[in-house]
Structures are given as structure tokens and as C-alpha cells.
Amino acid sequence: MYTCATCSGHYCQKGELEKLPLNCPCNNEEELEKIKELYLQDENYKLAYYSALVEAQGYGKQTRLEEIMDFANRCDFKKLGVAFCVGLSSEAKILCSILKHNGFEVNSVVCKNGSIPKEFLNIKESEKVKPNTYEPICNPIGQAAFLNRSKTDLNIILGLCVGHDSLFIKYSSAPVTVFAVKDRVLAHNPIGALYLSEGYYKDKLYNCKKI
């Protein structure tokens, strides 16, 4: 079992390998050698190398959006895909406008593409967001498929639901990065739940019941 989240030293970051706890991933030298070999593969090397340069160049200075554009330019990704939630249509329009203004070709596909009714997945009326209305499923596989058809170089997720993002990443042929994630309660700032976890949200978060 790996427990990096509870490690107080993070000696891997400091290079102090003599202080590693027994279950530290750094101790698995054989596996790490296999992992390092993967970084030397052409596409992996490009993504890892330019990610490091973007991190150094924009550290504490560039917004996430600026970093995405910097990364895309360094990787020579000219054709970008945006997979967005219909609830963030206004934000998607602005995002695509900025990307186009900066010289990128942009394909965007909304989550409700295909207009597949929820009944297709055997969703009952009582299980809909708004019962007794027409509700299409979110179609992240479709988003990925249509962006794949467009032969995008890099796909950007904007506000896809939990689980739908997993399916999009699974079926996307192009590398995927995340611009923003959905949290309807915390204004799309999900890490806010962690900052409230010892206060207002303590009971709520530490007593989550399985459905």
C-alpha cells in the first residue's frame, strides 16, 4: 500500500533517498526503471519535457489558461478540442474565442451531443434531474469520438461531470488536459471542500453514506 498523502517528509522531492519510508515508491527501483523507459518514447518525452518547461516558465505567473496555450504551442499542437458541459456554454464560448484569437484551430463538442434520451440507459423518471421532462444523457464517448474524427492534437475538458470525464479521457485519442472541473455547489472550485473539511463541512464530508 502506498501512502504518499500521509508522508511528512516527501524526501523524493528533496532527493534525500536515504530517508525514504519502507513503502515509498522510490524503493521499487526495478519498476522505476521501466517507468523511466516510457518517458523516452517520442510522444511521452515531448509531453513530459514541455510540461516541465511550462511549469518553470509560468510558475506563479501564468494562469491555467495561459499555461495550456503555452504547452500547446511548445508541443506544436495547432488543432485543439474542447469537450464542455452544456451548463458552461457561456464559458466555453469565451474559452474558444480566446484560443482562436491566439491562432489555434478549435473544435468544440457539447456534452448533450446526439440527444440520446436517458431511457436508453434505463434511467427512471424518478432518477432524472427534472422528472417527467425530456433529458438526454451526457455523451462523453460521443464528445471523444467526434473530436477524434476531427483529428485534434490536444483535447481540453471544461466542466464535465464526475464519471463523464473518466469516459471522455478513456476514449480520447489525443492527449487530454483539464481547464476546469464541475462543482455545482462550490462555484466549480472543488478543492474548497477540503478547506472546509475541518469546519463547516466536517460532518458532511466525514459521514458520507453509500447510496
PDB file of C-alpha atoms in Angstrom:
ATOM      1  CA  MET A   1       0.000   0.000   0.000  1.00  0.00           C
ATOM      2  CA  TYR A   2       1.289   3.437  -0.964  1.00  0.00           C
ATOM      3  CA  THR A   3       0.566   6.315   1.426  1.00  0.00           C
ATOM      4  CA  CYS A   4       2.314   9.329  -0.070  1.00  0.00           C
ATOM      5  CA  ALA A   5      -0.511  11.614   1.103  1.00  0.00           C
ATOM      6  CA  THR A   6       0.412  10.989   4.732  1.00  0.00           C
ATOM      7  CA  CYS A   7       4.182  11.249   4.254  1.00  0.00           C
ATOM      8  CA  SER A   8       5.552  14.151   6.305  1.00  0.00           C
ATOM      9  CA  GLY A   9       8.923  14.342   4.606  1.00  0.00           C
ATOM     10  CA  HIS A  10       8.379  13.923   0.860  1.00  0.00           C
ATOM     11  CA  TYR A  11      12.033  13.043   0.623  1.00  0.00           C
ATOM     12  CA  CYS A  12      11.609  12.224  -3.066  1.00  0.00           C
ATOM     13  CA  GLN A  13      11.234  15.944  -3.759  1.00  0.00           C
ATOM     14  CA  LYS A  14      14.420  16.731  -1.841  1.00  0.00           C
ATOM     15  CA  GLY A  15      16.498  13.854  -3.196  1.00  0.00           C
ATOM     16  CA  GLU A  16      17.076  12.540   0.345  1.00  0.00           C
ATOM     17  CA  LEU A  17      16.611   8.930  -0.662  1.00  0.00           C
ATOM     18  CA  GLU A  18      18.316   7.571   2.450  1.00  0.00           C
ATOM     19  CA  LYS A  19      15.304   8.736   4.497  1.00  0.00           C
ATOM     20  CA  LEU A  20      12.605   7.001   2.449  1.00  0.00           C
ATOM     21  CA  PRO A  21       9.868   5.097   4.318  1.00  0.00           C
ATOM     22  CA  LEU A  22       9.677   1.402   3.518  1.00  0.00           C
ATOM     23  CA  ASN A  23       6.568   1.657   1.356  1.00  0.00           C
ATOM     24  CA  CYS A  24       7.859   4.592  -0.714  1.00  0.00           C
ATOM     25  CA  PRO A  25       7.517   4.074  -4.486  1.00  0.00           C
ATOM     26  CA  CYS A  26      11.143   5.213  -4.813  1.00  0.00           C
ATOM     27  CA  ASN A  27      12.240   1.928  -3.275  1.00  0.00           C
ATOM     28  CA  ASN A  28      10.903  -0.044  -6.241  1.00  0.00           C
ATOM     29  CA  GLU A  29      13.926   0.519  -8.454  1.00  0.00           C
ATOM     30  CA  GLU A  30      13.024  -2.184 -10.965  1.00  0.00           C
ATOM     31  CA  GLU A  31       9.592  -0.680 -11.620  1.00  0.00           C
ATOM     32  CA  LEU A  32      11.015   2.829 -11.800  1.00  0.00           C
ATOM     33  CA  GLU A  33      13.473   1.792 -14.494  1.00  0.00           C
ATOM     34  CA  LYS A  34      10.552   0.525 -16.592  1.00  0.00           C
ATOM     35  CA  ILE A  35       8.700   3.792 -15.985  1.00  0.00           C
ATOM     36  CA  LYS A  36      11.724   5.880 -16.980  1.00  0.00           C
ATOM     37  CA  GLU A  37      11.925   3.970 -20.246  1.00  0.00           C
ATOM     38  CA  LEU A  38       8.367   5.034 -21.041  1.00  0.00           C
ATOM     39  CA  TYR A  39       9.361   8.689 -20.737  1.00  0.00           C
ATOM     40  CA  LEU A  40      11.900   8.170 -23.506  1.00  0.00           C
ATOM     41  CA  GLN A  41       9.208   7.204 -26.005  1.00  0.00           C
ATOM     42  CA  ASP A  42       8.706  10.019 -28.504  1.00  0.00           C
ATOM     43  CA  GLU A  43       5.219  11.267 -27.583  1.00  0.00           C
ATOM     44  CA  ASN A  44       5.728  10.766 -23.849  1.00  0.00           C
ATOM     45  CA  TYR A  45       9.058  12.561 -23.956  1.00  0.00           C
ATOM     46  CA  LYS A  46       7.547  15.555 -25.733  1.00  0.00           C
ATOM     47  CA  LEU A  47       4.674  15.865 -23.254  1.00  0.00           C
ATOM     48  CA  ALA A  48       6.894  15.452 -20.209  1.00  0.00           C
ATOM     49  CA  TYR A  49       9.649  17.748 -21.470  1.00  0.00           C
ATOM     50  CA  TYR A  50       7.409  20.639 -22.435  1.00  0.00           C
ATOM     51  CA  SER A  51       5.293  20.217 -19.288  1.00  0.00           C
ATOM     52  CA  ALA A  52       8.431  20.841 -17.256  1.00  0.00           C
ATOM     53  CA  LEU A  53       9.289  23.929 -19.289  1.00  0.00           C
ATOM     54  CA  VAL A  54       5.774  25.337 -18.930  1.00  0.00           C
ATOM     55  CA  GLU A  55       5.907  24.738 -15.177  1.00  0.00           C
ATOM     56  CA  ALA A  56       9.195  26.598 -14.835  1.00  0.00           C
ATOM     57  CA  GLN A  57       8.262  29.444 -17.171  1.00  0.00           C
ATOM     58  CA  GLY A  58       4.827  30.136 -15.740  1.00  0.00           C
ATOM     59  CA  TYR A  59       5.318  29.239 -12.078  1.00  0.00           C
ATOM     60  CA  GLY A  60       3.258  31.716 -10.075  1.00  0.00           C
ATOM     61  CA  LYS A  61       2.892  33.991 -13.107  1.00  0.00           C
ATOM     62  CA  GLN A  62       0.652  32.356 -15.696  1.00  0.00           C
ATOM     63  CA  THR A  63      -2.981  31.379 -15.328  1.00  0.00           C
ATOM     64  CA  ARG A  64      -4.077  27.826 -16.129  1.00  0.00           C
ATOM     65  CA  LEU A  65      -5.395  29.025 -19.485  1.00  0.00           C
ATOM     66  CA  GLU A  66      -2.094  30.687 -20.359  1.00  0.00           C
ATOM     67  CA  GLU A  67      -0.223  27.535 -19.403  1.00  0.00           C
ATOM     68  CA  ILE A  68      -2.467  25.401 -21.632  1.00  0.00           C
ATOM     69  CA  MET A  69      -1.785  27.663 -24.608  1.00  0.00           C
ATOM     70  CA  ASP A  70       1.938  27.755 -23.818  1.00  0.00           C
ATOM     71  CA  PHE A  71       2.006  23.962 -23.592  1.00  0.00           C
ATOM     72  CA  ALA A  72       0.104  23.555 -26.860  1.00  0.00           C
ATOM     73  CA  ASN A  73       2.435  25.943 -28.674  1.00  0.00           C
ATOM     74  CA  ARG A  74       5.572  24.255 -27.381  1.00  0.00           C
ATOM     75  CA  CYS A  75       4.214  20.846 -28.430  1.00  0.00           C
ATOM     76  CA  ASP A  76       3.172  22.260 -31.819  1.00  0.00           C
ATOM     77  CA  PHE A  77      -0.449  21.336 -31.151  1.00  0.00           C
ATOM     78  CA  LYS A  78      -2.380  23.504 -33.583  1.00  0.00           C
ATOM     79  CA  LYS A  79      -5.784  21.804 -33.537  1.00  0.00           C
ATOM     80  CA  LEU A  80      -7.463  21.847 -30.119  1.00  0.00           C
ATOM     81  CA  GLY A  81     -10.647  20.162 -28.954  1.00  0.00           C
ATOM     82  CA  VAL A  82     -12.923  21.453 -26.210  1.00  0.00           C
ATOM     83  CA  ALA A  83     -15.254  18.976 -24.502  1.00  0.00           C
ATOM     84  CA  PHE A  84     -17.620  21.065 -22.409  1.00  0.00           C
ATOM     85  CA  CYS A  85     -20.722  20.811 -20.244  1.00  0.00           C
ATOM     86  CA  VAL A  86     -23.855  22.472 -21.600  1.00  0.00           C
ATOM     87  CA  GLY A  87     -24.134  24.247 -18.239  1.00  0.00           C
ATOM     88  CA  LEU A  88     -20.892  26.025 -19.036  1.00  0.00           C
ATOM     89  CA  SER A  89     -21.800  27.077 -22.566  1.00  0.00           C
ATOM     90  CA  SER A  90     -21.020  30.745 -21.916  1.00  0.00           C
ATOM     91  CA  GLU A  91     -17.611  29.856 -20.536  1.00  0.00           C
ATOM     92  CA  ALA A  92     -16.959  27.525 -23.477  1.00  0.00           C
ATOM     93  CA  LYS A  93     -17.741  30.310 -25.934  1.00  0.00           C
ATOM     94  CA  ILE A  94     -15.244  32.632 -24.245  1.00  0.00           C
ATOM     95  CA  LEU A  95     -12.610  29.903 -23.981  1.00  0.00           C
ATOM     96  CA  CYS A  96     -12.882  29.011 -27.666  1.00  0.00           C
ATOM     97  CA  SER A  97     -12.762  32.672 -28.636  1.00  0.00           C
ATOM     98  CA  ILE A  98      -9.523  33.178 -26.713  1.00  0.00           C
ATOM     99  CA  LEU A  99      -7.970  30.026 -28.165  1.00  0.00           C
ATOM    100  CA  LYS A 100      -8.919  31.050 -31.725  1.00  0.00           C
ATOM    101  CA  HIS A 101      -7.607  34.578 -31.160  1.00  0.00           C
ATOM    102  CA  ASN A 102      -4.262  33.040 -30.238  1.00  0.00           C
ATOM    103  CA  GLY A 103      -4.014  31.149 -33.506  1.00  0.00           C
ATOM    104  CA  PHE A 104      -5.445  27.736 -32.658  1.00  0.00           C
ATOM    105  CA  GLU A 105      -7.999  25.836 -34.698  1.00  0.00           C
ATOM    106  CA  VAL A 106     -10.712  24.844 -32.244  1.00  0.00           C
ATOM    107  CA  ASN A 107     -13.324  22.093 -32.383  1.00  0.00           C
ATOM    108  CA  SER A 108     -15.886  22.063 -29.566  1.00  0.00           C
ATOM    109  CA  VAL A 109     -18.417  19.374 -28.680  1.00  0.00           C
ATOM    110  CA  VAL A 110     -21.129  19.781 -26.040  1.00  0.00           C
ATOM    111  CA  CYS A 111     -21.968  17.028 -23.546  1.00  0.00           C
ATOM    112  CA  LYS A 112     -25.537  16.592 -24.835  1.00  0.00           C
ATOM    113  CA  ASN A 113     -24.417  15.770 -28.382  1.00  0.00           C
ATOM    114  CA  GLY A 114     -26.526  13.069 -30.011  1.00  0.00           C
ATOM    115  CA  SER A 115     -29.557  13.880 -27.845  1.00  0.00           C
ATOM    116  CA  ILE A 116     -29.707  10.316 -26.515  1.00  0.00           C
ATOM    117  CA  PRO A 117     -32.642  10.050 -24.060  1.00  0.00           C
ATOM    118  CA  LYS A 118     -31.835   8.837 -20.565  1.00  0.00           C
ATOM    119  CA  GLU A 119     -34.298   5.998 -21.068  1.00  0.00           C
ATOM    120  CA  PHE A 120     -31.602   4.434 -23.280  1.00  0.00           C
ATOM    121  CA  LEU A 121     -29.683   3.713 -20.046  1.00  0.00           C
ATOM    122  CA  ASN A 122     -32.835   2.570 -18.276  1.00  0.00           C
ATOM    123  CA  ILE A 123     -32.945   5.741 -16.183  1.00  0.00           C
ATOM    124  CA  LYS A 124     -36.336   6.013 -14.488  1.00  0.00           C
ATOM    125  CA  GLU A 125     -38.376   9.225 -14.356  1.00  0.00           C
ATOM    126  CA  SER A 126     -37.728   9.429 -10.611  1.00  0.00           C
ATOM    127  CA  GLU A 127     -33.985   9.249 -11.272  1.00  0.00           C
ATOM    128  CA  LYS A 128     -33.862  12.240 -13.589  1.00  0.00           C
ATOM    129  CA  VAL A 129     -32.725  15.715 -12.566  1.00  0.00           C
ATOM    130  CA  LYS A 130     -36.146  17.001 -13.565  1.00  0.00           C
ATOM    131  CA  PRO A 131     -38.655  14.109 -13.627  1.00  0.00           C
ATOM    132  CA  ASN A 132     -41.291  13.988 -16.368  1.00  0.00           C
ATOM    133  CA  THR A 133     -39.213  16.061 -18.763  1.00  0.00           C
ATOM    134  CA  TYR A 134     -37.051  15.140 -21.737  1.00  0.00           C
ATOM    135  CA  GLU A 135     -33.474  14.648 -20.531  1.00  0.00           C
ATOM    136  CA  PRO A 136     -30.698  13.428 -22.804  1.00  0.00           C
ATOM    137  CA  ILE A 137     -27.711  11.675 -21.269  1.00  0.00           C
ATOM    138  CA  CYS A 138     -24.344  13.347 -21.171  1.00  0.00           C
ATOM    139  CA  ASN A 139     -22.427  11.715 -24.008  1.00  0.00           C
ATOM    140  CA  PRO A 140     -18.686  11.940 -23.264  1.00  0.00           C
ATOM    141  CA  ILE A 141     -17.930   8.959 -25.513  1.00  0.00           C
ATOM    142  CA  GLY A 142     -19.558  10.941 -28.302  1.00  0.00           C
ATOM    143  CA  GLN A 143     -17.517  14.009 -27.418  1.00  0.00           C
ATOM    144  CA  ALA A 144     -14.350  11.966 -27.685  1.00  0.00           C
ATOM    145  CA  ALA A 145     -15.459  10.243 -30.892  1.00  0.00           C
ATOM    146  CA  PHE A 146     -16.310  13.490 -32.697  1.00  0.00           C
ATOM    147  CA  LEU A 147     -13.085  15.156 -31.583  1.00  0.00           C
ATOM    148  CA  ASN A 148     -11.197  12.046 -32.712  1.00  0.00           C
ATOM    149  CA  ARG A 149     -12.878  12.403 -36.128  1.00  0.00           C
ATOM    150  CA  SER A 150     -11.634  16.000 -36.183  1.00  0.00           C
ATOM    151  CA  LYS A 151      -8.095  14.699 -35.511  1.00  0.00           C
ATOM    152  CA  THR A 152      -7.434  17.134 -32.690  1.00  0.00           C
ATOM    153  CA  ASP A 153      -3.898  17.346 -31.277  1.00  0.00           C
ATOM    154  CA  LEU A 154      -4.938  18.136 -27.698  1.00  0.00           C
ATOM    155  CA  ASN A 155      -8.321  17.968 -26.005  1.00  0.00           C
ATOM    156  CA  ILE A 156      -9.400  20.285 -23.189  1.00  0.00           C
ATOM    157  CA  ILE A 157     -12.048  19.350 -20.619  1.00  0.00           C
ATOM    158  CA  LEU A 158     -14.318  22.138 -19.420  1.00  0.00           C
ATOM    159  CA  GLY A 159     -16.675  21.193 -16.594  1.00  0.00           C
ATOM    160  CA  LEU A 160     -17.596  17.604 -17.399  1.00  0.00           C
ATOM    161  CA  CYS A 161     -19.402  15.718 -14.648  1.00  0.00           C
ATOM    162  CA  VAL A 162     -17.701  13.187 -12.399  1.00  0.00           C
ATOM    163  CA  GLY A 163     -17.535   9.915 -14.322  1.00  0.00           C
ATOM    164  CA  HIS A 164     -18.308  11.539 -17.637  1.00  0.00           C
ATOM    165  CA  ASP A 165     -14.809  12.989 -17.562  1.00  0.00           C
ATOM    166  CA  SER A 166     -13.487   9.458 -16.965  1.00  0.00           C
ATOM    167  CA  LEU A 167     -15.231   8.166 -20.073  1.00  0.00           C
ATOM    168  CA  PHE A 168     -14.033  11.093 -22.171  1.00  0.00           C
ATOM    169  CA  ILE A 169     -10.416  10.528 -21.141  1.00  0.00           C
ATOM    170  CA  LYS A 170     -10.784   6.794 -21.792  1.00  0.00           C
ATOM    171  CA  TYR A 171     -11.968   7.286 -25.374  1.00  0.00           C
ATOM    172  CA  SER A 172      -9.983  10.360 -26.420  1.00  0.00           C
ATOM    173  CA  SER A 173      -7.292   9.585 -28.976  1.00  0.00           C
ATOM    174  CA  ALA A 174      -5.490  12.861 -28.311  1.00  0.00           C
ATOM    175  CA  PRO A 175      -3.813  13.781 -25.019  1.00  0.00           C
ATOM    176  CA  VAL A 176      -6.219  15.395 -22.542  1.00  0.00           C
ATOM    177  CA  THR A 177      -5.788  18.310 -20.174  1.00  0.00           C
ATOM    178  CA  VAL A 178      -8.305  19.852 -17.786  1.00  0.00           C
ATOM    179  CA  PHE A 179      -9.122  23.548 -17.803  1.00  0.00           C
ATOM    180  CA  ALA A 180     -11.865  23.389 -15.165  1.00  0.00           C
ATOM    181  CA  VAL A 181     -13.909  20.793 -13.317  1.00  0.00           C
ATOM    182  CA  LYS A 182     -17.505  20.876 -12.210  1.00  0.00           C
ATOM    183  CA  ASP A 183     -18.667  21.570  -8.671  1.00  0.00           C
ATOM    184  CA  ARG A 184     -22.186  22.987  -8.740  1.00  0.00           C
ATOM    185  CA  VAL A 185     -22.118  23.776  -5.022  1.00  0.00           C
ATOM    186  CA  LEU A 186     -18.712  25.470  -4.735  1.00  0.00           C
ATOM    187  CA  ALA A 187     -18.707  27.557  -7.925  1.00  0.00           C
ATOM    188  CA  HIS A 188     -16.557  24.965  -9.690  1.00  0.00           C
ATOM    189  CA  ASN A 189     -13.889  25.153  -7.027  1.00  0.00           C
ATOM    190  CA  PRO A 190     -13.942  21.582  -5.653  1.00  0.00           C
ATOM    191  CA  ILE A 191     -10.839  21.968  -3.522  1.00  0.00           C
ATOM    192  CA  GLY A 192     -12.881  24.370  -1.405  1.00  0.00           C
ATOM    193  CA  ALA A 193     -14.428  21.285   0.190  1.00  0.00           C
ATOM    194  CA  LEU A 194     -11.001  20.382   1.580  1.00  0.00           C
ATOM    195  CA  TYR A 195     -10.510  23.840   3.056  1.00  0.00           C
ATOM    196  CA  LEU A 196     -13.889  23.495   4.777  1.00  0.00           C
ATOM    197  CA  SER A 197     -13.348  19.885   5.858  1.00  0.00           C
ATOM    198  CA  GLU A 198     -12.368  20.773   9.425  1.00  0.00           C
ATOM    199  CA  GLY A 199     -15.092  23.372   9.765  1.00  0.00           C
ATOM    200  CA  TYR A 200     -18.482  23.824   8.138  1.00  0.00           C
ATOM    201  CA  TYR A 201     -18.253  20.663   6.022  1.00  0.00           C
ATOM    202  CA  LYS A 202     -16.684  18.342   8.596  1.00  0.00           C
ATOM    203  CA  ASP A 203     -19.816  16.357   9.397  1.00  0.00           C
ATOM    204  CA  LYS A 204     -20.893  16.342   5.787  1.00  0.00           C
ATOM    205  CA  LEU A 205     -17.625  15.039   4.356  1.00  0.00           C
ATOM    206  CA  TYR A 206     -16.632  12.555   7.051  1.00  0.00           C
ATOM    207  CA  ASN A 207     -20.067  10.926   7.183  1.00  0.00           C
ATOM    208  CA  CYS A 208     -20.773  10.322   3.500  1.00  0.00           C
ATOM    209  CA  LYS A 209     -23.236   7.463   3.172  1.00  0.00           C
ATOM    210  CA  LYS A 210     -23.216   4.961   0.343  1.00  0.00           C
ATOM    211  CA  ILE A 211     -26.325   5.090  -1.796  1.00  0.00           C
TER     212      ILE A 211
END
